Coordinates of C-alpha atoms in Angstrom, one line a residue:
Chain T
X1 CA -31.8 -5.2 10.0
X2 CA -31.4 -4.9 6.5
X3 CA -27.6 -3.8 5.2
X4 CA -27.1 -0.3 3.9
X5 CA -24.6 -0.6 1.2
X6 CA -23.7 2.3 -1.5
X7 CA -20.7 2.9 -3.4
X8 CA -19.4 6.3 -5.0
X9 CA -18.3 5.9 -8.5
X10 CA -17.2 7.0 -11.4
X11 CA -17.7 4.6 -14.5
X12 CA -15.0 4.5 -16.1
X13 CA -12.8 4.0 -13.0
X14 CA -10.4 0.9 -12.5
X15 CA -10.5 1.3 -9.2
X16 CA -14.1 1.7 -8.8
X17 CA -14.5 -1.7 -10.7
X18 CA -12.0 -3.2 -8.3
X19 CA -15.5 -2.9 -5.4
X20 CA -17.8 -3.6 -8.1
X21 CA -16.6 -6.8 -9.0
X22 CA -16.0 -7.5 -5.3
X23 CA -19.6 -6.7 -4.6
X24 CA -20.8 -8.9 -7.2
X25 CA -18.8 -12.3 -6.9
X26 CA -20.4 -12.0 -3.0
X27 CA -23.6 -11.2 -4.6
X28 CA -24.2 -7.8 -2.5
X29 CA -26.7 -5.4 -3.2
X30 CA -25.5 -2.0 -3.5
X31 CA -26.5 1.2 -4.8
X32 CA -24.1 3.0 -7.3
X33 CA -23.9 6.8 -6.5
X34 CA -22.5 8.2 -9.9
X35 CA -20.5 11.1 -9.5
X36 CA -19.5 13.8 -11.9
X37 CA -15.8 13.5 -13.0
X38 CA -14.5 16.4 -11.8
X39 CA -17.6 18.3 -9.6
X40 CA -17.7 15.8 -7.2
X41 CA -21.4 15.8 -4.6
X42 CA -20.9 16.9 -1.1
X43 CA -22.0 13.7 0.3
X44 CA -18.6 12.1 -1.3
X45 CA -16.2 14.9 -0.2
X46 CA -17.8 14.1 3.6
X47 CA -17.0 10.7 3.1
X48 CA -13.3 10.9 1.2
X49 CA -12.1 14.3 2.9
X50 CA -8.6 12.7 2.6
X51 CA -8.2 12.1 -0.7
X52 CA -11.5 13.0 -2.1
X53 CA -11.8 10.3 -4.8
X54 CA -13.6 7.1 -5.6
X55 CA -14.1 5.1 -4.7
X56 CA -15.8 5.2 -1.4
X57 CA -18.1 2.3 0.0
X58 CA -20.7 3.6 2.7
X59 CA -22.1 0.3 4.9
X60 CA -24.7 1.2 7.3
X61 CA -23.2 4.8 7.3
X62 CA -19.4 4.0 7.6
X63 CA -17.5 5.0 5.0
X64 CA -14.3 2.9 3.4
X65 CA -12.0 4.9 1.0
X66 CA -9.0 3.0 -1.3
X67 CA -10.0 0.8 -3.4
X68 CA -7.9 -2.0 -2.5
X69 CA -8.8 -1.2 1.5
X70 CA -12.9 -1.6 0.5
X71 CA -11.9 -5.2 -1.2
X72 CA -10.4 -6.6 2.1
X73 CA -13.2 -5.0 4.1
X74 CA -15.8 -6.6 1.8
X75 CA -14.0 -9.9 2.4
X76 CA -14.0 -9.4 5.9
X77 CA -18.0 -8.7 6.2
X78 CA -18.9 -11.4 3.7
X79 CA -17.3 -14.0 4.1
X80 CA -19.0 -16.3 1.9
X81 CA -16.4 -16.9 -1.8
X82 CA -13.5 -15.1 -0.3
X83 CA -10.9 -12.8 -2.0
X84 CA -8.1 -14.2 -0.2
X85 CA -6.2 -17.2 0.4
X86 CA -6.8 -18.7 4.3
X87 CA -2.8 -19.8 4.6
X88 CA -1.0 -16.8 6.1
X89 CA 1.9 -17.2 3.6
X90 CA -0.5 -17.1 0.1
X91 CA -1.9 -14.4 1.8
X92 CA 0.6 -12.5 2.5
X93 CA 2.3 -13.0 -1.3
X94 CA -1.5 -12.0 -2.8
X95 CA -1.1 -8.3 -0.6
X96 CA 1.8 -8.0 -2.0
X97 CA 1.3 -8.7 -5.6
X98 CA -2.1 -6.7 -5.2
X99 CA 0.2 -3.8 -3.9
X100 CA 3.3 -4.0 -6.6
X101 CA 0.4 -3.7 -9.3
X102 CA -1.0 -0.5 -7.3
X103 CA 1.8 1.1 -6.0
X104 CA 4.5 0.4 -9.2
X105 CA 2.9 -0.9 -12.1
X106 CA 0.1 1.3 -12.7
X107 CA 2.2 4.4 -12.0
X108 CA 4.8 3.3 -14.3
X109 CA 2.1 2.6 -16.9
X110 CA 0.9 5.8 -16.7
X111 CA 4.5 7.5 -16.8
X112 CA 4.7 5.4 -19.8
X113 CA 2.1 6.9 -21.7
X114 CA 2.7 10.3 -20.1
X115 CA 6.2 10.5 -21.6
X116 CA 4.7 9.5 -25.0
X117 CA 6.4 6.1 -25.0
X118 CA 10.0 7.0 -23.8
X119 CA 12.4 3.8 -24.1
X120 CA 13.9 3.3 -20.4
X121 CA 10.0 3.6 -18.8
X122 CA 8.3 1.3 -21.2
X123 CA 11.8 -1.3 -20.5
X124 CA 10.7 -0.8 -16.9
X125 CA 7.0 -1.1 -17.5
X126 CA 7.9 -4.4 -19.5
X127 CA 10.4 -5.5 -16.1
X128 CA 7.4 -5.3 -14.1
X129 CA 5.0 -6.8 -15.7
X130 CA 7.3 -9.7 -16.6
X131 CA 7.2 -10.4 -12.7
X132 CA 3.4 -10.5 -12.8
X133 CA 3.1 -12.6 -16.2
X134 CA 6.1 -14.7 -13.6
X135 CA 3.7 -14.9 -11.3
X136 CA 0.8 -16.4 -13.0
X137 CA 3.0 -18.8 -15.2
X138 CA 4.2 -20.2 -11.5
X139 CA 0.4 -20.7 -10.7
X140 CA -0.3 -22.3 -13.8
X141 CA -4.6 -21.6 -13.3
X142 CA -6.4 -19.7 -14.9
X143 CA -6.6 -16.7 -12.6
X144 CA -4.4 -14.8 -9.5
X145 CA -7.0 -16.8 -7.2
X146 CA -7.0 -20.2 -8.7
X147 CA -10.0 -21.2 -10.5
X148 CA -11.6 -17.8 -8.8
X149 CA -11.0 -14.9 -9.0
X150 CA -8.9 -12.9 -5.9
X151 CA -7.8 -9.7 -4.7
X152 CA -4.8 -10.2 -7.4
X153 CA -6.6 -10.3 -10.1
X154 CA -8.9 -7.5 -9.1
X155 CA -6.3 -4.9 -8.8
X156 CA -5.1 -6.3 -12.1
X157 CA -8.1 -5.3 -13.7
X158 CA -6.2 -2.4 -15.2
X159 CA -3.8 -4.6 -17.0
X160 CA -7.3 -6.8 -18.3
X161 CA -9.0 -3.9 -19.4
X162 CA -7.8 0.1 -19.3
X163 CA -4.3 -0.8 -20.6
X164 CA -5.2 -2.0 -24.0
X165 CA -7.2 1.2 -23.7
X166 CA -4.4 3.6 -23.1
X167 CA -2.6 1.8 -25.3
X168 CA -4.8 2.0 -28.6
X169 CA -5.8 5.8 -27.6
X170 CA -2.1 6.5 -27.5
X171 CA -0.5 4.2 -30.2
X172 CA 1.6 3.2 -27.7
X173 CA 2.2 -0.4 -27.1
X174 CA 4.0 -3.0 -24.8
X175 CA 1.5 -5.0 -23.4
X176 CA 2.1 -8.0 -26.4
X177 CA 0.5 -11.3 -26.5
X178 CA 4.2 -12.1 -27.8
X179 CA 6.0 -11.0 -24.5
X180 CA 3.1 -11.5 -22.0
X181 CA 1.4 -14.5 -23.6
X182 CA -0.4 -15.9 -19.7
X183 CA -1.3 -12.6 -18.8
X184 CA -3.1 -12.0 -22.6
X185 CA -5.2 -15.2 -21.9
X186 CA -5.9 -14.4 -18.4
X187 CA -7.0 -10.7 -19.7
X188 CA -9.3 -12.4 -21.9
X189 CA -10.6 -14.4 -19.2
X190 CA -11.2 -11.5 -16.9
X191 CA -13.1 -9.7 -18.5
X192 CA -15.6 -12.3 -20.2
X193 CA -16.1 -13.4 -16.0
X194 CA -19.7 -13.1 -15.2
X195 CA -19.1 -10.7 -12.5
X196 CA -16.5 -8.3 -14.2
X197 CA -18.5 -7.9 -18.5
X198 CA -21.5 -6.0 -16.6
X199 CA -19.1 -3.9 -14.7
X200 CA -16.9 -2.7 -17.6
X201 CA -17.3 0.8 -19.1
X202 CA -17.7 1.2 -22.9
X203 CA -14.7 1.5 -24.3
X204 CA -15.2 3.8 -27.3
X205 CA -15.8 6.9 -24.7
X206 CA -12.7 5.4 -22.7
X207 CA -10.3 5.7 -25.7
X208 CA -11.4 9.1 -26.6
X209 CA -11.0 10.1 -22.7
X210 CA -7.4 9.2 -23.3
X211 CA -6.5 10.2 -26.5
X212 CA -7.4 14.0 -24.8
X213 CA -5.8 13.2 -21.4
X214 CA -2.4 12.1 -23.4
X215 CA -2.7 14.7 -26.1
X216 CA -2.8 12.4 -29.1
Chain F
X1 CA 8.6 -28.2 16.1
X2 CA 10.4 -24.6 17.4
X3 CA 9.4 -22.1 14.5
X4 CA 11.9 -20.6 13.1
X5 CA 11.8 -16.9 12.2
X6 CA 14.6 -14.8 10.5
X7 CA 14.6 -11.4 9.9
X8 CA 16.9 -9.3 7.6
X9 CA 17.0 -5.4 8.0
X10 CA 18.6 -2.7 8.5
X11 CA 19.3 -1.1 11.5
X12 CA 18.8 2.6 10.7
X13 CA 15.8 1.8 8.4
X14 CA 12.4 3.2 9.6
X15 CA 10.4 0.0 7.6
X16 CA 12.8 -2.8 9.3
X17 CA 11.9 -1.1 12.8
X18 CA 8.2 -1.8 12.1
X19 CA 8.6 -5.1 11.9
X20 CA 11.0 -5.7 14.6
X21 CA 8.9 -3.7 17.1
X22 CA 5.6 -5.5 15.7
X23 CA 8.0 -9.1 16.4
X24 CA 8.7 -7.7 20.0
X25 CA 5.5 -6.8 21.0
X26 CA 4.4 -10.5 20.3
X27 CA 6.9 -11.8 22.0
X28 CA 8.1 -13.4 18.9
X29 CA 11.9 -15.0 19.0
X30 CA 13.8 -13.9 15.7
X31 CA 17.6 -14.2 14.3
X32 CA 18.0 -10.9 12.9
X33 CA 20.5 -10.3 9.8
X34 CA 21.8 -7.4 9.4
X35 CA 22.2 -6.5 5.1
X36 CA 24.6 -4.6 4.1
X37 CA 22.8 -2.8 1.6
X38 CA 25.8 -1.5 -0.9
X39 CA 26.6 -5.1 -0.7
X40 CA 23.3 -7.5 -0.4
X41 CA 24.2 -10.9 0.3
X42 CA 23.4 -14.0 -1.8
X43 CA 20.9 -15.5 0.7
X44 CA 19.2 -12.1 0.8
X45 CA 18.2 -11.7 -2.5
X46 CA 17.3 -15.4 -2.9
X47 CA 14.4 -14.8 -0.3
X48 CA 13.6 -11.6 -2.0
X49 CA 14.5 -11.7 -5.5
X50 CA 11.6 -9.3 -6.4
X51 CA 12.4 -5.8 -4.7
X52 CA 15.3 -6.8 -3.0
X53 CA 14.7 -4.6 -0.6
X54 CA 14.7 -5.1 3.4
X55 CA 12.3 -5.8 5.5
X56 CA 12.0 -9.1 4.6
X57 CA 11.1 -12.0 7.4
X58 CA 11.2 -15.7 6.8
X59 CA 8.8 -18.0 9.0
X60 CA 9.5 -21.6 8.0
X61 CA 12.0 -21.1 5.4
X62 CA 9.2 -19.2 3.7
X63 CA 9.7 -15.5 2.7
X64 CA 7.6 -12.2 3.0
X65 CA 8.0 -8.8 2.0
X66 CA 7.4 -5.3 2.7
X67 CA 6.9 -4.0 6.1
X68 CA 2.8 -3.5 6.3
X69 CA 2.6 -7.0 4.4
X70 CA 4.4 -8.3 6.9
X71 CA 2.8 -6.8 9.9
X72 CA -0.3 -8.6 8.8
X73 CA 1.3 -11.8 8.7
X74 CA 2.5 -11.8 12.2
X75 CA -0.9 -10.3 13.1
X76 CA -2.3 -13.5 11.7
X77 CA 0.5 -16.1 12.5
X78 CA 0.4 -15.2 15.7
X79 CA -2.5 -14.3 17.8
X80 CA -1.9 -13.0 20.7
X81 CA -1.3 -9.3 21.2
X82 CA -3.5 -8.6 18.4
X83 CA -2.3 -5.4 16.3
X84 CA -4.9 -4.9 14.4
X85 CA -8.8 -4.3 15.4
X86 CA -11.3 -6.9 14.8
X87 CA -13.8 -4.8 14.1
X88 CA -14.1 -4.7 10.2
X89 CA -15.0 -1.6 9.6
X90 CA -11.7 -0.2 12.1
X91 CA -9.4 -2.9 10.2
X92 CA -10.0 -0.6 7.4
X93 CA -9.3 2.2 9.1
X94 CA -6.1 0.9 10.4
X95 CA -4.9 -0.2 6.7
X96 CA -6.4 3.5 4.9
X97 CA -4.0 5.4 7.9
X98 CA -1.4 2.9 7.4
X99 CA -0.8 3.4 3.5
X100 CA -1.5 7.3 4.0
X101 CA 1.5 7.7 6.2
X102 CA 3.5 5.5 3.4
X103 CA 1.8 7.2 0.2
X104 CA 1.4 10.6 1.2
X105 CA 3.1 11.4 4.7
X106 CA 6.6 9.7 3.8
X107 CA 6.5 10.5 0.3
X108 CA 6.4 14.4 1.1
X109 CA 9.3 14.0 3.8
X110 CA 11.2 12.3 1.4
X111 CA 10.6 15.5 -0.8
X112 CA 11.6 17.6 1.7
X113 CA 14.7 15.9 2.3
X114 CA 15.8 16.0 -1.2
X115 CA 14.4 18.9 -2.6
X116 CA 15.5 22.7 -2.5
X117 CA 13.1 26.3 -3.1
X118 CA 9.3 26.1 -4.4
X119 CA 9.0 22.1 -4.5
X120 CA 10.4 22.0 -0.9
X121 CA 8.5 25.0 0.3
X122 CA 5.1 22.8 -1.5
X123 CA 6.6 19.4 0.0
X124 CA 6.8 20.9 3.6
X125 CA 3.1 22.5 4.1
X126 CA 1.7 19.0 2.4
X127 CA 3.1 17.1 4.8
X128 CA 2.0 19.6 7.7
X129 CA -1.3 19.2 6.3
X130 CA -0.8 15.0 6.2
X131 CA 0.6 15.1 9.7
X132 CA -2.8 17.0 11.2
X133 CA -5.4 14.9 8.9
X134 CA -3.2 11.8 10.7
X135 CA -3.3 13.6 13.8
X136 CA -7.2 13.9 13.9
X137 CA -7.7 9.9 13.7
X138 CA -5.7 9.5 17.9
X139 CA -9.5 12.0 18.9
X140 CA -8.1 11.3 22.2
X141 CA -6.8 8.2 22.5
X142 CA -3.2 7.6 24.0
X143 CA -2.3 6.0 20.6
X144 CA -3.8 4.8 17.8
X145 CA -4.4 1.3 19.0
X146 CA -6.2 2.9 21.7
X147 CA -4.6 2.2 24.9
X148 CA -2.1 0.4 23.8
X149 CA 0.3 0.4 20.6
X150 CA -1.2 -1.2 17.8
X151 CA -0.7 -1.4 13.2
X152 CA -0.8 2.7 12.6
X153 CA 1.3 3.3 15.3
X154 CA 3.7 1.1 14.1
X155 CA 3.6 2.5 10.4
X156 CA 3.8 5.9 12.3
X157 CA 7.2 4.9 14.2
X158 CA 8.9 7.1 11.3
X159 CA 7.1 9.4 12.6
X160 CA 7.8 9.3 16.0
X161 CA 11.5 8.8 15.5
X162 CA 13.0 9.5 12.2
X163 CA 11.3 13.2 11.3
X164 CA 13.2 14.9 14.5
X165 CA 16.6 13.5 12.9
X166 CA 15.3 14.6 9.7
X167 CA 14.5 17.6 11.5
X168 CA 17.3 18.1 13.3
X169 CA 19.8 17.5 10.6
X170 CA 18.2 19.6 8.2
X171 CA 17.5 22.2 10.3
X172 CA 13.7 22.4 9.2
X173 CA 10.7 21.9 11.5
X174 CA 7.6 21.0 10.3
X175 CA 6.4 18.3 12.4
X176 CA 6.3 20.4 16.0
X177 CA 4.4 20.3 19.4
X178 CA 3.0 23.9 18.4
X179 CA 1.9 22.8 14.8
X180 CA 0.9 19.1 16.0
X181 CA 0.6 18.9 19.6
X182 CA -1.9 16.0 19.6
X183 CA 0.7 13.9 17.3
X184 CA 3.5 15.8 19.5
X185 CA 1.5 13.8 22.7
X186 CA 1.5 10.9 20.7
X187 CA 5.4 10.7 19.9
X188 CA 6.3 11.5 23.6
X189 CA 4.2 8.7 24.8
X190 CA 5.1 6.4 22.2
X191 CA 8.7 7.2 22.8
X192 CA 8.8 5.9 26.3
X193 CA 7.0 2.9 26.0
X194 CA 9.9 -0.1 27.0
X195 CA 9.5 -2.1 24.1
X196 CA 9.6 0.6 21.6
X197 CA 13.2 1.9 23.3
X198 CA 14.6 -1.7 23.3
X199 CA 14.4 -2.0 19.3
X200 CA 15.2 1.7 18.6
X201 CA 18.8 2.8 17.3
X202 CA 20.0 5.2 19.6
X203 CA 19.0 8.8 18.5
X204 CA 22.3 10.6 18.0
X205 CA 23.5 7.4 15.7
X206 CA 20.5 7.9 13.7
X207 CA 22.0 11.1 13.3
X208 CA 24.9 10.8 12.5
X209 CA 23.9 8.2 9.6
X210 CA 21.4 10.6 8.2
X211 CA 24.4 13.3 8.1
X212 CA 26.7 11.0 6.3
X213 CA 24.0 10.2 3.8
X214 CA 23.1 13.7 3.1
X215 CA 26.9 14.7 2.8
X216 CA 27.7 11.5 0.4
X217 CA 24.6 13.3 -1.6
X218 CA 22.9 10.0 -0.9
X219 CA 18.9 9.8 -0.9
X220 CA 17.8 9.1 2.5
X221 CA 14.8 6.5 2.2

């Protein structure tokens, strides 16, 4: 029986590129339901009742909401080129790096650029990413997963792309190849990755999104 | 070669119970150290330097952090007793419930705890609407592992146990048999399961904590 695989997106979406790129290093074929930023089709508020967002991956009819919850269920399925490390322990530290990016980073980032730049958030935006740039420098290859890339690296993909972004739409700048010089080269790397250039969103649309979001 | 796992917590916190109930319901021997968290010590923050924040387990003189992090780990270190389904498509299930009751369900009772007028009146009907969208996933079952306790019933211990201290402290009720009485099942059952009482503070210490931190103006977590 052939697989039934669709995800609900919206472009422009880090975390909807998060499944996308996850669907393409394991070569599945999917079928992208666009929504409309904003109006979002019945089909996806049946799906996501909880949160009502994207993205939302329907297999065969099930549906898998968070974006970092669909990753590890696509690893799971498809096992073939996995996400995640087999040792317990390396593991366990890619959760939680994939989780300090979700739950701290990105929120600080954003309170960054929501408070137009205010000192003591962009010197804790600069404290966390430190930890991650840490992180990479310990590795010492040229992505989260090694030669590949992982579940790390995919929830990263906000740092890689988006942040540079935010940052041109807002003038408003910390992420510095002088500061963060392994994560500017693995950001580079990211995004020219086979799997992740097709996935992208244009970024001229994206800049003007923020500028209007962050009232520049 | 015995394995050797340590364990450093905090004996009132609702994210160092998860781990120690998921370490008990494998069977799993443990030192446990207790932090002093106005005063952590030096061997603490060397296995977590990152957060520095309890739970944090070592297995093998290697460390791992945060409490649903964790409970995977065991879940994967050690077999037996499995916590989490193997069905793929449930797994995810487990882990969307288990970061809702962290992201959503805890983060409004921690409102409610803190706040005062509108944004506590707003922080109390979200989290009775969190507590019946969680409440909707048990369809039945005696817990959320199905017949026995499995991962969301241990992220939803805090549940079970520290919202009627919050409760009774603060003299708000939100989360109530009338309002929930499928979760309200839940709890009771969950409450008397043995293993579940051999970790647990006792109640009225819990208490008494919770009013010492709200009178010092203290944060609960």
């Amino acid at each position: 029986m052939a697989d039934e695989v669709k995800l609900y997106s919206l472009s422009g979406s880090p975390f909807v590129c998060r499944a996308k790129i996850a669907l393409n290093i394991k070569g599945i074929e999917y079928e992208n339901m666009e929504e409309t930023f904003g109006n979002f089709s019945a089909d996806l508020l049946k799906y996501n009742p909880v949160y009502k967002k994207v993205p939302v991956l329907v297999h065969n009819g099930k549906a898998i909401c968070e974006s970092l919850v669909i990753v590890e269920y696509i690893d799971d399925v498809w096992k073939a080129v996995p996400l995640l490390p087999q040792d317990p322990h390396e593991k366990a530290i890619a959760r939680f790096c994939a989780k300090f990016i979700d739950d701290k980073f990105i929120p600080t980032a954003f309170k960054v650029f929501g408070s137009h730049g205010d000192e003591q958030v962009i010197a804790e935006a600069c404290e966390q990413l430190q930890l991650i740039e840490n992180e990479l420098k310990n590795k010492g290859t040229k992505f989260f997963g090694g030669d590949n890339i992982n579940l790390v690296d995919l929830s990263a993909d906000f740092i890689a792309y988006w942040l540079g972004i935010i940052e041109e739409a807002t003038d408003i700048k910390f992420f510095t190849k002088e500061k963060f010089p392994k994560l500017t080269e693995w950001a580079y790397n990211f995004v020219e990755c086979e799997f992740v250039k097709g996935v992208l969103p244009p970024r001229a649309p994206l800049v003007e999104f923020f500028k209007k979001r962050f009232g520049n | 070669m015995a394995e050797e796992v340590k364990m450093f917590g905090f004996w009132a916190s609702p994210f160092s119970y998860r781990v120690e109930l998921a370490l008990n319901l494998k069977g799993i021997r443990y030192e446990f150290i207790e932090e002093n968290l106005q005063n952590k010590s030096r061997s603490f923050l060397n296995y977590n330097p990152i957060t520095k924040k309890i739970p944090v387990i070592v297995h093998n003189e290697k460390s791992i952090v945060e409490s649903l992090v964790i409970l995977e780990y065991i879940d994967e270190t050690w077999k037996d007793i499995p916590l989490l389904p193997q069905d793929p498509h449930k797994r995810a299930l487990a882990r969307f419930w288990a970061n809702f009751i962290d992201d959503k369900i805890m983060k409004s009772a921690h409102r409610i705890a803190t706040s005062s007028g509108k944004e506590r009146e707003d922080a109390i009907e979200e989290n009775v609407e969190n507590l019946k969208l969680l409440e909707k996933e048990l369809a039945g079952k005696d817990f959320f592992g199905g017949n026995s306790i499995g991962y969301i019933d241990i992220a939803a211990s805090v549940i079970a146990i520290w919202f009627e201290v919050g409760q009774e402290v603060s003299g708000i009720h939100w989360f109530t048999q009338d309002e929930h009485p499928t979760l309200w099942k839940w709890k009771t059952k969950f409450e008397q399961d043995e293993v579940v009482k051999q970790c647990c503070p006792p109640k009225y210490k819990l208490v008494e904590f919770r009013k010492m931190l709200t009178a010092s103006g203290s944060a609960p977590k």
